[in-house]
Coordinates of C-alpha atoms in Angstrom, one line a residue:
M714 CA 0.0 0.0 0.0
A715 CA 1.3 3.4 -0.9
S716 CA 2.1 5.8 1.9
S717 CA -0.4 8.5 2.7
L718 CA 2.3 11.0 4.0
L719 CA 4.7 11.9 1.2
P720 CA 7.9 13.7 1.9
S721 CA 7.1 16.9 0.1
Q722 CA 3.3 17.0 0.4
P723 CA 1.3 19.3 2.7
L724 CA -0.2 17.5 5.7
F725 CA -3.5 19.4 5.3
A726 CA -5.7 20.1 2.3
Q727 CA -4.7 23.6 1.1
D728 CA -5.4 26.0 -1.7
K729 CA -3.6 25.4 -4.9
N730 CA 0.1 25.8 -4.4
T731 CA 1.9 28.6 -6.3
D732 CA 5.3 30.2 -6.3
L733 CA 3.9 32.9 -4.0
D734 CA 2.6 30.4 -1.4
P735 CA 4.8 27.3 -1.6
V736 CA 5.1 24.5 0.8
T737 CA 7.8 25.0 3.4
I738 CA 9.3 22.6 5.9
T739 CA 11.4 25.2 7.8
A740 CA 8.8 27.1 9.7
S741 CA 7.3 24.2 11.6
L742 CA 9.1 21.0 10.5
N743 CA 5.9 19.7 8.9
P744 CA 5.3 20.4 5.2
V745 CA 2.7 23.1 5.1
Q746 CA 2.0 26.2 2.9
T747 CA 3.8 29.3 4.1
S748 CA 0.5 31.1 4.6
R749 CA -0.4 28.6 7.3
T750 CA 2.7 29.0 9.4
G751 CA 2.1 32.3 11.1
R752 CA 5.6 33.4 10.0
N753 CA 7.2 35.6 7.4
V754 CA 8.8 33.0 5.0
F755 CA 10.5 33.7 1.7
V756 CA 11.2 30.9 -0.7
I757 CA 13.3 31.1 -3.9
K758 CA 13.9 28.2 -6.3
G759 CA 17.4 27.0 -7.0
D760 CA 16.9 27.5 -10.8
R761 CA 17.0 31.3 -10.3
F762 CA 20.7 31.1 -9.3
A763 CA 22.0 30.6 -12.8
Q764 CA 19.8 33.5 -14.2
L765 CA 20.7 36.2 -11.7
P766 CA 23.9 38.3 -11.7
V767 CA 25.6 36.6 -8.7
H768 CA 28.6 34.3 -8.4
S769 CA 28.1 32.4 -5.1
V770 CA 25.4 31.4 -2.6
D771 CA 26.2 34.2 -0.2
E772 CA 25.9 36.8 -3.0
L773 CA 22.5 35.3 -3.9
L774 CA 21.4 35.7 -0.3
R775 CA 22.6 39.3 -0.3
Y776 CA 19.8 40.3 -2.7
L777 CA 16.9 38.4 -1.1
P778 CA 14.3 40.3 1.0
G779 CA 15.2 40.8 4.7
V780 CA 18.8 39.4 4.5
E781 CA 21.7 41.7 5.1
M782 CA 25.0 40.3 3.9
Q783 CA 27.9 42.3 5.4
M784 CA 30.3 41.4 2.6
R785 CA 34.1 41.4 3.1
G786 CA 34.9 40.1 -0.3
P787 CA 33.3 38.9 -3.5
A788 CA 32.4 35.5 -5.1
G789 CA 32.3 33.5 -1.8
S790 CA 35.3 35.0 -0.1
Q791 CA 33.5 36.0 3.1
G792 CA 30.2 37.6 4.1
D793 CA 28.4 37.8 7.5
I794 CA 24.7 36.9 7.5
V795 CA 22.6 39.3 9.5
M796 CA 18.8 39.3 9.9
R797 CA 16.5 41.7 11.8
G798 CA 19.4 43.7 13.3
G799 CA 21.1 40.8 15.1
T800 CA 24.7 39.8 15.0
F801 CA 26.2 37.5 12.4
Q802 CA 26.1 34.6 15.0
Q803 CA 22.4 35.0 15.4
V804 CA 21.3 33.4 12.1
L805 CA 21.1 29.6 11.8
V806 CA 22.1 28.1 8.4
L807 CA 20.8 24.6 7.6
L808 CA 21.5 22.2 4.7
D809 CA 18.8 19.6 4.3
G810 CA 17.9 20.0 8.0
M811 CA 21.5 19.8 9.3
R812 CA 23.1 22.9 10.9
L813 CA 26.1 24.4 9.2
N814 CA 27.2 27.1 11.7
D815 CA 30.8 26.6 12.5
P816 CA 31.8 26.3 16.2
N817 CA 34.9 28.4 15.6
T818 CA 33.2 31.6 14.5
G819 CA 30.0 32.9 12.9
H820 CA 32.1 34.6 10.2
F821 CA 32.1 31.1 8.5
S822 CA 28.3 30.8 8.3
G823 CA 28.3 32.0 4.7
Y824 CA 30.6 29.2 3.6
I825 CA 27.8 26.8 2.4
P826 CA 29.3 23.6 1.0
I827 CA 26.9 23.1 -1.8
A828 CA 27.2 23.7 -5.6
P829 CA 24.3 25.8 -6.8
A830 CA 23.2 23.2 -9.3
E831 CA 22.2 20.9 -6.5
I832 CA 19.8 23.4 -4.8
D833 CA 16.1 22.8 -5.1
R834 CA 15.1 25.8 -3.1
I835 CA 16.2 28.1 -0.3
E836 CA 13.7 28.9 2.5
I837 CA 14.3 32.0 4.6
L838 CA 12.5 32.1 7.9
K839 CA 12.6 35.5 9.4
G840 CA 12.6 35.9 13.2
A841 CA 12.9 33.8 16.4
S842 CA 13.1 30.0 15.8
S843 CA 15.1 28.7 18.8
A844 CA 12.1 26.7 20.1
T845 CA 12.4 24.5 17.0
Y846 CA 16.1 24.7 16.1
G847 CA 17.9 25.7 19.3
S848 CA 20.9 28.0 19.7
E849 CA 21.7 30.7 17.0
A850 CA 18.1 30.8 15.5
V851 CA 17.6 34.3 16.8
G852 CA 17.3 36.7 13.8
G853 CA 16.2 33.9 11.5
V854 CA 16.9 30.6 9.7
I855 CA 18.3 30.1 6.2
H856 CA 17.5 26.6 5.0
I857 CA 19.0 25.2 1.7
I858 CA 17.1 22.2 0.5
T859 CA 18.7 20.1 -2.3
R860 CA 17.1 18.3 -5.2
T861 CA 18.3 14.9 -4.0
Y862 CA 16.8 15.2 -0.5
A863 CA 13.6 16.9 -1.8
A864 CA 12.9 14.2 -4.5
R865 CA 9.8 12.0 -4.1
K866 CA 9.3 8.4 -5.2
D867 CA 6.6 9.4 -7.6
S868 CA 8.7 12.2 -9.2
P869 CA 9.2 11.7 -12.9
E870 CA 12.4 10.3 -14.2
T871 CA 14.7 13.2 -15.0
L872 CA 18.1 14.0 -16.5
A873 CA 19.1 17.7 -16.1
V874 CA 22.4 19.3 -16.9
Q875 CA 23.4 22.9 -16.4
A876 CA 26.6 24.8 -16.8
N877 CA 27.8 28.5 -16.8
G878 CA 31.3 29.6 -17.6
A879 CA 32.6 33.2 -17.5
L880 CA 35.7 35.2 -18.0
G881 CA 36.2 38.8 -17.1
A882 CA 38.5 41.7 -16.0
Y883 CA 41.2 41.2 -13.3
G884 CA 41.8 37.6 -14.4
F885 CA 38.2 36.6 -13.4
A886 CA 37.3 33.0 -14.3
S887 CA 34.1 31.2 -13.1
L888 CA 32.5 27.8 -13.6
N889 CA 29.1 26.8 -12.1
A890 CA 28.0 23.3 -13.4
G891 CA 26.1 20.3 -12.3
T892 CA 23.8 17.4 -13.1
F893 CA 20.7 15.7 -11.6
L894 CA 19.5 12.2 -12.5
K895 CA 16.5 10.4 -11.3
K896 CA 16.0 6.9 -12.8
G897 CA 13.7 4.4 -11.1
N898 CA 14.3 4.3 -7.4
N899 CA 17.8 6.0 -7.7
I900 CA 18.7 9.6 -7.6
F901 CA 22.1 11.2 -8.2
S902 CA 23.3 14.8 -8.2
A903 CA 26.7 16.5 -8.5
G904 CA 28.0 20.0 -8.9
I905 CA 31.0 22.3 -8.9
L906 CA 31.4 26.0 -8.2
S907 CA 34.7 27.6 -8.9
N908 CA 35.5 31.4 -8.8
H909 CA 39.0 32.8 -9.4
S910 CA 40.5 36.3 -9.8
D911 CA 43.8 38.2 -9.3
G912 CA 41.6 40.8 -7.6
Q913 CA 41.2 44.6 -7.7
L914 CA 43.7 46.8 -6.1
Q915 CA 43.3 47.6 -2.4
R916 CA 45.6 49.3 0.1
G917 CA 48.9 48.0 -1.2
T918 CA 47.4 44.5 -1.9
R919 CA 44.9 42.9 -4.2
G920 CA 41.6 41.4 -3.2
F921 CA 42.4 38.0 -4.9
F922 CA 40.2 34.9 -4.5
H923 CA 40.4 31.2 -5.4
N924 CA 37.3 29.6 -4.2
N925 CA 36.1 26.1 -5.0
T926 CA 33.2 23.9 -3.9
V927 CA 32.5 20.4 -5.1
S928 CA 29.5 18.4 -3.9
L929 CA 27.7 15.2 -4.7
S930 CA 24.7 13.4 -3.3
A931 CA 22.6 10.3 -3.9
S932 CA 19.3 8.8 -2.7
R933 CA 17.7 5.5 -3.1
F934 CA 14.1 4.4 -2.4
L935 CA 14.6 1.0 -0.8
S936 CA 10.9 0.4 -0.8
E937 CA 7.6 2.2 -0.6
K938 CA 8.5 3.2 3.0
W939 CA 12.2 3.6 3.2
K940 CA 14.5 6.2 1.6
L941 CA 18.3 6.5 2.1
S942 CA 20.2 9.7 1.2
A943 CA 23.8 10.8 1.6
R944 CA 25.9 13.8 0.6
A945 CA 29.7 14.6 0.6
A946 CA 31.2 18.0 -0.2
F947 CA 34.6 19.6 -0.3
D948 CA 35.0 23.4 0.1
Q949 CA 38.3 25.3 -0.4
R950 CA 38.7 29.1 -0.2
D951 CA 41.9 31.1 -0.5
F952 CA 41.6 34.9 -0.6
G953 CA 43.0 38.3 0.4
A954 CA 41.7 39.3 3.8
Q955 CA 43.1 42.7 4.4
N956 CA 41.3 44.5 7.2
F957 CA 38.7 41.8 7.4
Y958 CA 39.0 41.8 11.2
T959 CA 41.1 44.8 12.2
S960 CA 41.6 48.4 11.0
F961 CA 45.4 48.4 11.6
V962 CA 47.9 49.7 9.1
S963 CA 50.0 46.5 9.5
D964 CA 47.1 44.3 8.4
T965 CA 47.8 42.8 4.9
A966 CA 46.1 39.5 5.8
K967 CA 45.5 36.4 3.7
E968 CA 43.2 33.6 4.7
K969 CA 42.8 30.0 3.5
L970 CA 40.1 27.6 4.5
S971 CA 39.5 24.0 3.5
G972 CA 36.6 21.9 4.8
T973 CA 34.7 18.7 4.3
W974 CA 31.0 18.0 4.8
A975 CA 29.2 14.7 5.0
Q976 CA 25.6 13.9 6.0
M977 CA 23.3 10.9 5.8
Q978 CA 19.6 10.5 6.2
V979 CA 17.4 7.5 6.7
Q980 CA 13.7 8.1 6.4
R981 CA 10.7 5.8 7.0
T982 CA 7.3 7.0 5.7
G983 CA 4.4 5.2 7.3
R984 CA 0.7 5.5 6.9
R985 CA 0.4 8.2 9.6
D986 CA 4.0 9.2 10.4
R987 CA 7.4 9.9 9.0
L988 CA 10.5 9.0 11.0
T989 CA 13.8 10.7 10.0
V990 CA 17.3 10.1 11.3
D991 CA 20.0 12.6 10.2
L992 CA 23.7 12.3 10.8
G993 CA 26.1 15.2 10.0
Y994 CA 29.9 15.8 10.1
K995 CA 31.9 19.0 9.4
N996 CA 35.6 19.5 9.5
M997 CA 37.2 22.9 8.7
L998 CA 40.8 24.1 8.8
D999 CA 41.3 27.8 8.9
R1000 CA 44.8 29.3 8.3
F1001 CA 44.9 33.1 8.8
T1002 CA 48.1 35.1 8.2
Y1003 CA 48.0 38.6 9.5
N1004 CA 51.0 39.8 7.5
S1005 CA 54.2 38.5 6.1
G1006 CA 56.0 38.8 9.4
S1007 CA 53.5 36.9 11.6
I1008 CA 52.9 33.3 12.4
P1009 CA 49.6 32.0 10.9
N1010 CA 46.7 31.3 13.2
S1011 CA 45.8 27.7 12.5
S1012 CA 42.4 26.4 13.8
R1013 CA 40.7 23.1 13.0
S1014 CA 37.0 22.9 14.0
E1015 CA 34.8 19.9 14.0
L1016 CA 31.0 19.6 14.2
I1017 CA 29.3 16.2 14.8
Q1018 CA 25.5 16.1 15.1
V1019 CA 22.6 13.6 15.3
L1020 CA 19.0 14.6 14.8
V1021 CA 16.0 12.2 15.2
R1022 CA 12.5 13.4 14.6
D1023 CA 9.1 11.9 14.0
E1024 CA 6.3 13.7 12.2
I1025 CA 3.0 12.2 13.3
R1026 CA -0.4 12.9 11.7
L1027 CA -2.8 12.6 14.7
R1028 CA -6.0 13.7 12.8
E1029 CA -6.9 15.3 9.5
H1030 CA -6.0 18.8 10.8
T1031 CA -3.6 17.9 13.5
A1032 CA 0.1 17.0 13.2
L1033 CA 2.8 16.7 15.8
T1034 CA 6.6 16.6 15.4
A1035 CA 8.8 15.5 18.2
G1036 CA 12.6 15.0 18.2
V1037 CA 15.9 14.9 19.9
Q1038 CA 19.2 16.4 18.9
L1039 CA 22.9 15.8 20.0
I1040 CA 25.7 18.1 19.0
N1041 CA 29.4 17.9 19.7
K1042 CA 31.7 20.9 18.9
K1043 CA 35.5 20.8 18.9
I1044 CA 38.4 23.1 18.1
A1045 CA 42.2 22.6 18.0
S1046 CA 44.0 25.9 17.6
N1047 CA 47.4 27.5 18.1
D1048 CA 45.6 30.7 18.9
R1049 CA 42.5 29.5 20.8
G1050 CA 43.7 26.3 22.3
H1051 CA 41.9 22.9 22.4
H1052 CA 38.3 22.7 23.5
N1053 CA 35.3 20.5 23.3
L1054 CA 31.6 21.3 24.0
L1055 CA 28.6 19.0 24.1
Q1056 CA 25.0 20.1 23.8
A1057 CA 21.6 18.4 23.4
G1058 CA 18.0 19.3 22.8
A1059 CA 14.5 17.8 22.8
F1060 CA 11.6 19.5 21.1
V1061 CA 7.9 19.2 20.2
V1062 CA 6.0 21.2 17.5
L1063 CA 2.3 21.1 17.0
N1064 CA 0.5 22.0 13.7
Q1065 CA -3.2 22.5 14.4
Q1066 CA -5.7 23.8 11.8
V1067 CA -9.0 25.1 13.3
G1068 CA -11.6 25.2 10.6
E1069 CA -10.7 26.5 7.2
K1070 CA -9.1 29.8 8.2
F1071 CA -7.2 29.5 11.5
S1072 CA -3.9 27.7 12.3
V1073 CA -1.9 27.6 15.5
N1074 CA 1.6 26.2 15.8
P1075 CA 3.1 26.1 19.4
A1076 CA 6.6 24.7 20.0
L1077 CA 8.6 23.9 23.0
R1078 CA 12.3 23.0 23.3
V1079 CA 14.5 21.9 26.2
E1080 CA 18.2 22.7 25.6
W1081 CA 21.2 21.5 27.5
N1082 CA 24.7 22.8 27.1
E1083 CA 27.9 21.8 29.1
S1084 CA 28.6 25.5 29.6
S1085 CA 25.2 27.1 30.1
K1086 CA 23.3 24.0 31.4
W1087 CA 19.4 23.9 31.0
E1088 CA 17.2 26.3 29.0
L1089 CA 13.5 26.1 28.3
I1090 CA 12.4 27.7 25.1
P1091 CA 8.7 28.2 24.2
Q1092 CA 7.1 29.8 21.1
V1093 CA 3.7 30.1 19.5
N1094 CA 2.7 31.1 15.9
L1095 CA -0.8 32.1 14.7
S1096 CA -2.3 32.4 11.3
Y1097 CA -5.7 33.5 10.0
R1098 CA -6.9 33.6 6.4
E1099 CA -9.7 35.9 5.2
G1100 CA -10.1 36.0 1.4
D1101 CA -6.9 37.3 -0.2
F1102 CA -5.5 38.4 3.2
Q1103 CA -3.4 36.4 5.6
F1104 CA -2.9 37.7 9.1
R1105 CA -0.1 36.2 11.3
A1106 CA 1.6 36.7 14.6
S1107 CA 4.4 35.0 16.6
A1108 CA 6.0 35.2 20.0
G1109 CA 8.9 33.2 21.5
R1110 CA 12.2 33.0 23.3
T1111 CA 15.6 32.6 21.8
I1112 CA 19.1 31.7 23.0
R1113 CA 22.6 31.7 21.8
D1114 CA 25.8 30.4 23.4
A1115 CA 29.3 31.9 22.7
D1116 CA 31.4 30.4 20.0
F1117 CA 35.0 29.4 20.5
T1118 CA 36.4 32.7 19.1
E1119 CA 34.3 34.7 21.5
R1120 CA 35.5 32.6 24.4
Y1121 CA 39.1 32.1 23.6
N1122 CA 40.4 34.4 20.8
N1123 CA 44.1 35.3 21.4
Y1124 CA 44.2 33.2 24.6
N1125 CA 46.9 30.8 23.5
K1126 CA 49.4 33.4 22.4
S1127 CA 52.4 34.5 24.5
L1128 CA 51.9 38.3 23.7
V1129 CA 49.0 40.1 22.2
T1130 CA 49.7 43.8 21.5
G1131 CA 46.2 44.7 20.2
G1132 CA 43.0 43.2 18.8
R1133 CA 40.1 41.2 20.0
I1134 CA 40.3 39.2 23.2
G1135 CA 38.0 36.3 24.1
N1136 CA 36.2 35.9 27.4
P1137 CA 35.6 32.4 28.8
A1138 CA 33.3 33.8 31.4
L1139 CA 30.6 34.8 28.9
N1140 CA 27.0 33.9 29.7
P1141 CA 24.6 32.7 27.0
E1142 CA 22.4 35.3 25.3
S1143 CA 18.7 35.3 25.9
S1144 CA 15.9 37.2 24.2
F1145 CA 12.1 37.5 23.8
S1146 CA 10.7 38.3 20.4
Y1147 CA 7.3 39.0 19.0
E1148 CA 6.0 40.0 15.6
A1149 CA 2.7 40.7 13.7
G1150 CA 2.1 40.9 10.0
A1151 CA -0.2 40.4 7.1
D1152 CA 0.1 39.1 3.5
Y1153 CA -2.0 40.0 0.5
F1154 CA -2.3 37.7 -2.5
L1155 CA -3.5 38.9 -5.9
N1156 CA -4.4 36.5 -8.7
N1157 CA -1.5 34.1 -7.9
H1158 CA 0.8 36.7 -9.4
L1159 CA 1.5 39.2 -6.7
K1160 CA 2.2 38.9 -2.9
L1161 CA 2.6 41.9 -0.6
S1162 CA 3.8 41.3 2.9
G1163 CA 4.2 43.6 5.9
T1164 CA 5.6 42.8 9.4
F1165 CA 6.4 44.6 12.6
F1166 CA 8.8 42.9 15.0
Q1167 CA 10.5 43.6 18.3
R1168 CA 13.2 41.8 20.2
F1169 CA 14.2 42.3 23.9
H1170 CA 17.8 41.0 24.3
E1171 CA 19.6 40.3 27.6
Q1172 CA 23.3 39.3 28.0
L1173 CA 23.9 39.9 24.2
I1174 CA 27.5 39.0 23.3
D1175 CA 29.5 41.5 21.3
W1176 CA 33.0 43.0 21.0
V1177 CA 33.4 46.3 23.0
N1178 CA 36.5 48.5 23.0
T1179 CA 38.0 48.1 26.5
P1180 CA 41.0 49.8 28.1
Y1181 CA 43.9 47.5 29.3
A1182 CA 43.1 48.5 33.0
N1183 CA 39.6 47.0 32.6
M1184 CA 40.6 43.7 31.0
P1185 CA 39.7 40.7 33.2
R1186 CA 42.8 38.8 32.1
K1187 CA 46.2 40.6 31.5
E1188 CA 48.7 37.8 31.4
N1189 CA 49.5 38.0 27.7
L1190 CA 48.5 41.7 27.0
S1191 CA 50.5 44.9 26.7
P1192 CA 49.6 47.9 28.8
T1193 CA 49.8 50.1 25.7
G1194 CA 47.6 47.8 23.5
N1195 CA 44.2 48.6 22.1
Y1196 CA 41.7 45.8 22.7
A1197 CA 38.1 44.8 22.0
L1198 CA 36.8 42.4 24.7
A1199 CA 33.9 40.0 24.1
K1200 CA 31.3 41.0 26.7
N1201 CA 27.8 40.4 27.7
I1202 CA 25.9 43.6 27.1
S1203 CA 23.2 44.2 29.7
K1204 CA 20.3 44.9 27.4
V1205 CA 19.6 45.6 23.7
N1206 CA 16.2 46.3 22.3
T1207 CA 15.6 46.0 18.6
R1208 CA 12.5 46.9 16.7
G1209 CA 11.7 47.1 13.0
V1210 CA 9.4 46.9 10.0
E1211 CA 9.6 44.6 7.0
G1212 CA 7.9 45.0 3.7
D1213 CA 8.2 42.3 0.9
I1214 CA 7.0 42.1 -2.6
Q1215 CA 6.9 39.1 -4.9
F1216 CA 5.7 39.1 -8.4
N1217 CA 5.6 36.3 -11.1
Q1218 CA 3.8 36.3 -14.4
K1219 CA 4.2 34.4 -17.6
T1220 CA 2.5 35.3 -20.9
G1221 CA 2.5 32.3 -23.2
D1222 CA 6.0 31.2 -24.3
Q1223 CA 7.0 34.7 -25.2
Q1224 CA 7.3 36.8 -22.1
Q1225 CA 8.0 36.2 -18.4
I1226 CA 8.6 38.6 -15.4
W1227 CA 9.8 37.6 -12.0
A1228 CA 10.6 40.1 -9.2
S1229 CA 11.2 40.2 -5.5
A1230 CA 11.9 43.2 -3.3
G1231 CA 12.3 43.8 0.4
F1232 CA 12.4 46.9 2.6
T1233 CA 13.6 46.7 6.2
W1234 CA 13.8 49.5 8.8
I1235 CA 15.5 48.7 12.1
E1236 CA 16.3 50.6 15.3
S1237 CA 18.5 49.2 18.1
A1238 CA 19.3 50.7 21.5
G1239 CA 21.6 49.3 24.2
T1240 CA 22.5 50.1 27.7
E1241 CA 26.3 50.2 27.2
A1242 CA 27.9 53.7 27.2
T1243 CA 30.4 52.5 24.6
P1244 CA 28.7 51.3 21.4
S1245 CA 29.4 47.6 20.7
L1246 CA 31.0 46.7 17.4
Y1247 CA 28.4 44.8 15.4
I1248 CA 25.2 46.3 16.9
S1249 CA 26.5 49.7 15.6
S1250 CA 27.2 48.4 12.1
H1251 CA 23.9 46.7 11.1
A1252 CA 21.8 48.5 8.5
R1253 CA 19.1 50.9 9.7
I1254 CA 17.5 50.8 6.3
L1255 CA 17.9 47.9 3.9
T1256 CA 16.4 47.5 0.5
N1257 CA 17.0 44.3 -1.7
L1258 CA 15.7 43.9 -5.3
N1259 CA 15.8 41.2 -7.9
L1260 CA 14.2 41.6 -11.3
Q1261 CA 14.2 39.2 -14.2
Y1262 CA 12.5 39.9 -17.6
G1263 CA 12.5 37.4 -20.4
Y1264 CA 11.2 38.1 -24.0
R1265 CA 11.6 35.3 -26.5
N1266 CA 15.4 34.6 -26.6
L1267 CA 16.5 37.6 -24.5
T1268 CA 16.6 37.7 -20.7
L1269 CA 17.6 40.7 -18.6
S1270 CA 18.3 40.2 -14.9
T1271 CA 19.2 42.8 -12.2
A1272 CA 20.1 42.6 -8.6
A1273 CA 20.3 45.7 -6.4
I1274 CA 20.8 46.7 -2.8
Y1275 CA 20.5 50.0 -0.9
K1276 CA 21.8 50.2 2.6
Y1277 CA 21.9 53.0 5.2
R1278 CA 23.7 52.6 8.5
T1279 CA 26.0 54.5 10.9
A1280 CA 29.0 56.0 9.3
Q1281 CA 32.4 54.9 10.6
E1282 CA 36.0 56.0 9.9
A1283 CA 39.5 54.6 10.4
K1284 CA 41.9 57.5 9.5
A1285 CA 45.0 55.4 9.9
I1286 CA 44.2 53.2 6.9
G1287 CA 42.2 55.9 5.0
A1288 CA 39.0 53.9 5.4
R1289 CA 35.5 55.5 5.7
M1290 CA 32.2 53.6 5.8
E1291 CA 29.7 56.0 4.3
P1292 CA 26.2 56.0 5.8
G1293 CA 24.5 54.9 2.6
Y1294 CA 25.3 53.2 -0.7
F1295 CA 23.6 51.7 -3.7
V1296 CA 24.9 48.8 -5.7
L1297 CA 23.4 47.4 -8.9
N1298 CA 24.4 44.3 -10.9
G1299 CA 23.1 43.5 -14.3
K1300 CA 23.1 40.4 -16.7
L1301 CA 21.9 40.2 -20.3
Q1302 CA 21.6 36.8 -21.8
Y1303 CA 20.7 35.6 -25.3
A1304 CA 19.6 32.1 -26.2
I1305 CA 21.3 31.0 -29.4
W1306 CA 20.1 27.4 -29.7
K1307 CA 16.8 25.9 -28.5
Q1308 CA 16.6 28.0 -25.3
Q1309 CA 19.4 25.7 -24.0
L1310 CA 22.7 27.3 -25.2
G1311 CA 23.2 31.0 -24.5
I1312 CA 25.7 33.7 -24.3
F1313 CA 25.7 36.5 -21.7
V1314 CA 27.4 39.6 -20.5
Q1315 CA 27.4 40.7 -16.8
V1316 CA 28.4 43.9 -15.1
D1317 CA 28.8 44.0 -11.3
N1318 CA 28.5 47.3 -9.5
I1319 CA 27.4 49.1 -12.7
F1320 CA 27.7 52.6 -11.2
D1321 CA 31.2 51.8 -9.8
Q1322 CA 30.1 52.6 -6.3
S1323 CA 33.0 52.8 -3.7
Y1324 CA 31.8 51.1 -0.5
Q1325 CA 32.5 48.9 2.4
D1326 CA 30.1 46.8 4.5
L1327 CA 32.6 46.5 7.3
L1328 CA 35.2 49.2 8.0
G1329 CA 38.4 48.6 6.1
S1330 CA 37.1 45.7 3.9
V1331 CA 37.0 47.4 0.5
M1332 CA 34.5 45.9 -1.9
P1333 CA 35.2 45.8 -5.7
G1334 CA 34.3 48.5 -8.1
R1335 CA 32.8 48.0 -11.5
W1336 CA 33.5 44.5 -12.9
V1337 CA 32.8 43.4 -16.4
M1338 CA 32.6 39.8 -17.6
G1339 CA 31.0 37.6 -20.2
G1340 CA 30.4 33.9 -20.8
I1341 CA 28.3 31.0 -22.1
S1342 CA 25.6 28.9 -20.5
F1343 CA 23.9 25.6 -21.2
R1344 CA 20.8 24.0 -19.7
R1345 CA 19.1 20.8 -20.6

């Protein structure tokens, strides 16, 4: 007998699914349309990647509504992910349900070990989600779901191949290619993303990059009930990192990272439940060289995780997901020492539909951590549909524990004359968030969303400039040094407004328009007399825009961002972070054979805007490139 609960089907009978109201698994773990979750969720299909003027997954995220990428370098070199005015450690990144956040530092959250050709969709859940996912899910969750893991047994047999190659100024060379095959009960997918450049000129150095990601995955339906999936990936990045972390004149840094990622999933789909067991392993080696005269910082981090969850359909309109999670974090570093941390969690999420219009989704998690011990994390989401309007609200608690850099940075060195100093005595962050919003759907072509949110944060962890006399540990510090200490800030309150637009319309085979835009206004206020580093750098106004227009064989795509934030200046290195900037990328593509083979020209930063997202990290000016693409 065929199973009644399929991996990518909604649990409840819903309106016809569209691009504007797709099924999501991120908001409540059960597959359900976004309009029923009570949350602000944005979903983008993986196929959009090859059509938009971007070079890496972090660059794609940069132009999606509500996501602030604080870029240090292009084409996957480094970018901090910020949502709703939090810090870059307060966004959780998932790959097919497994957390990617590195235990060393949140700066590595943008290193997503997946080739774009393998992506089925990206789901962006904005706001508090710790009751479901635990630590780090404060500002939001970014969930990358791949074609192999999303495939269903009844999906048609498919062979898909795509490839994009480009050459450009400053020795730029790029390859983005992959294949997907489903035949019978077997699924296979593989991809490669490779970006290289000598780099544009910076302060006496060049912003070079040599970034490569190779990934492959496979699934097999062993029977009507059982599915086995596995993935392996290798990620290597080598780039100029001048002033990525400091604003010192002596900083001419380079950084090189190499990582491996492996995960496996066993899934049993029964008549009324679906049991899933996930295993994940991550290993990353980071070598950071401050300048030619310094000894490189070498840090190897490991992340081992097990996640078991069971989605149970209790009644026609009631579903329950319960699960347990075990995580082990390790680091071995000549800078931060050798450390190991164990944490665990148990959670339950209820999906209850009341009548045809109302849905309620409460969640509760118990989290344990060797450092911070026990935490109880509740949340509730509400949704009500009336005609073309969807009203939603959510409230819940979030937590985040310090990473190894925040606790132990520069602790293993004999002498530190300046820079950021870790603090082993840090307490975990805690906050309470609430939000309320509404969505308007028009003829399956247009969706308008508006959301007000507020977060009350206690014990927030951030870097604060601290005199030598006030440092809690002075053994390896210089009395004349300038230091930023990782501290718990007493209180930080953040409030904001989000507005999103999504539009999609196709007229026959001749014309198609797809667009997304987001506007975010954020205000944060803290109790510290000295402003903290990252709270003072998040955007106060953020606008993201994607637009794609196709007519016959011609396709024009643009991606734009406008950002307004607090101005900063570092006179010693001649760096100034202007309060506002606007960046526009454009791509023009022409299909020369059967809508499968095309040529394109792309211009990044069309108006040659001079800008920095983080003080001293100079972003590239205008960049011209062209290439060829193939899709089958």
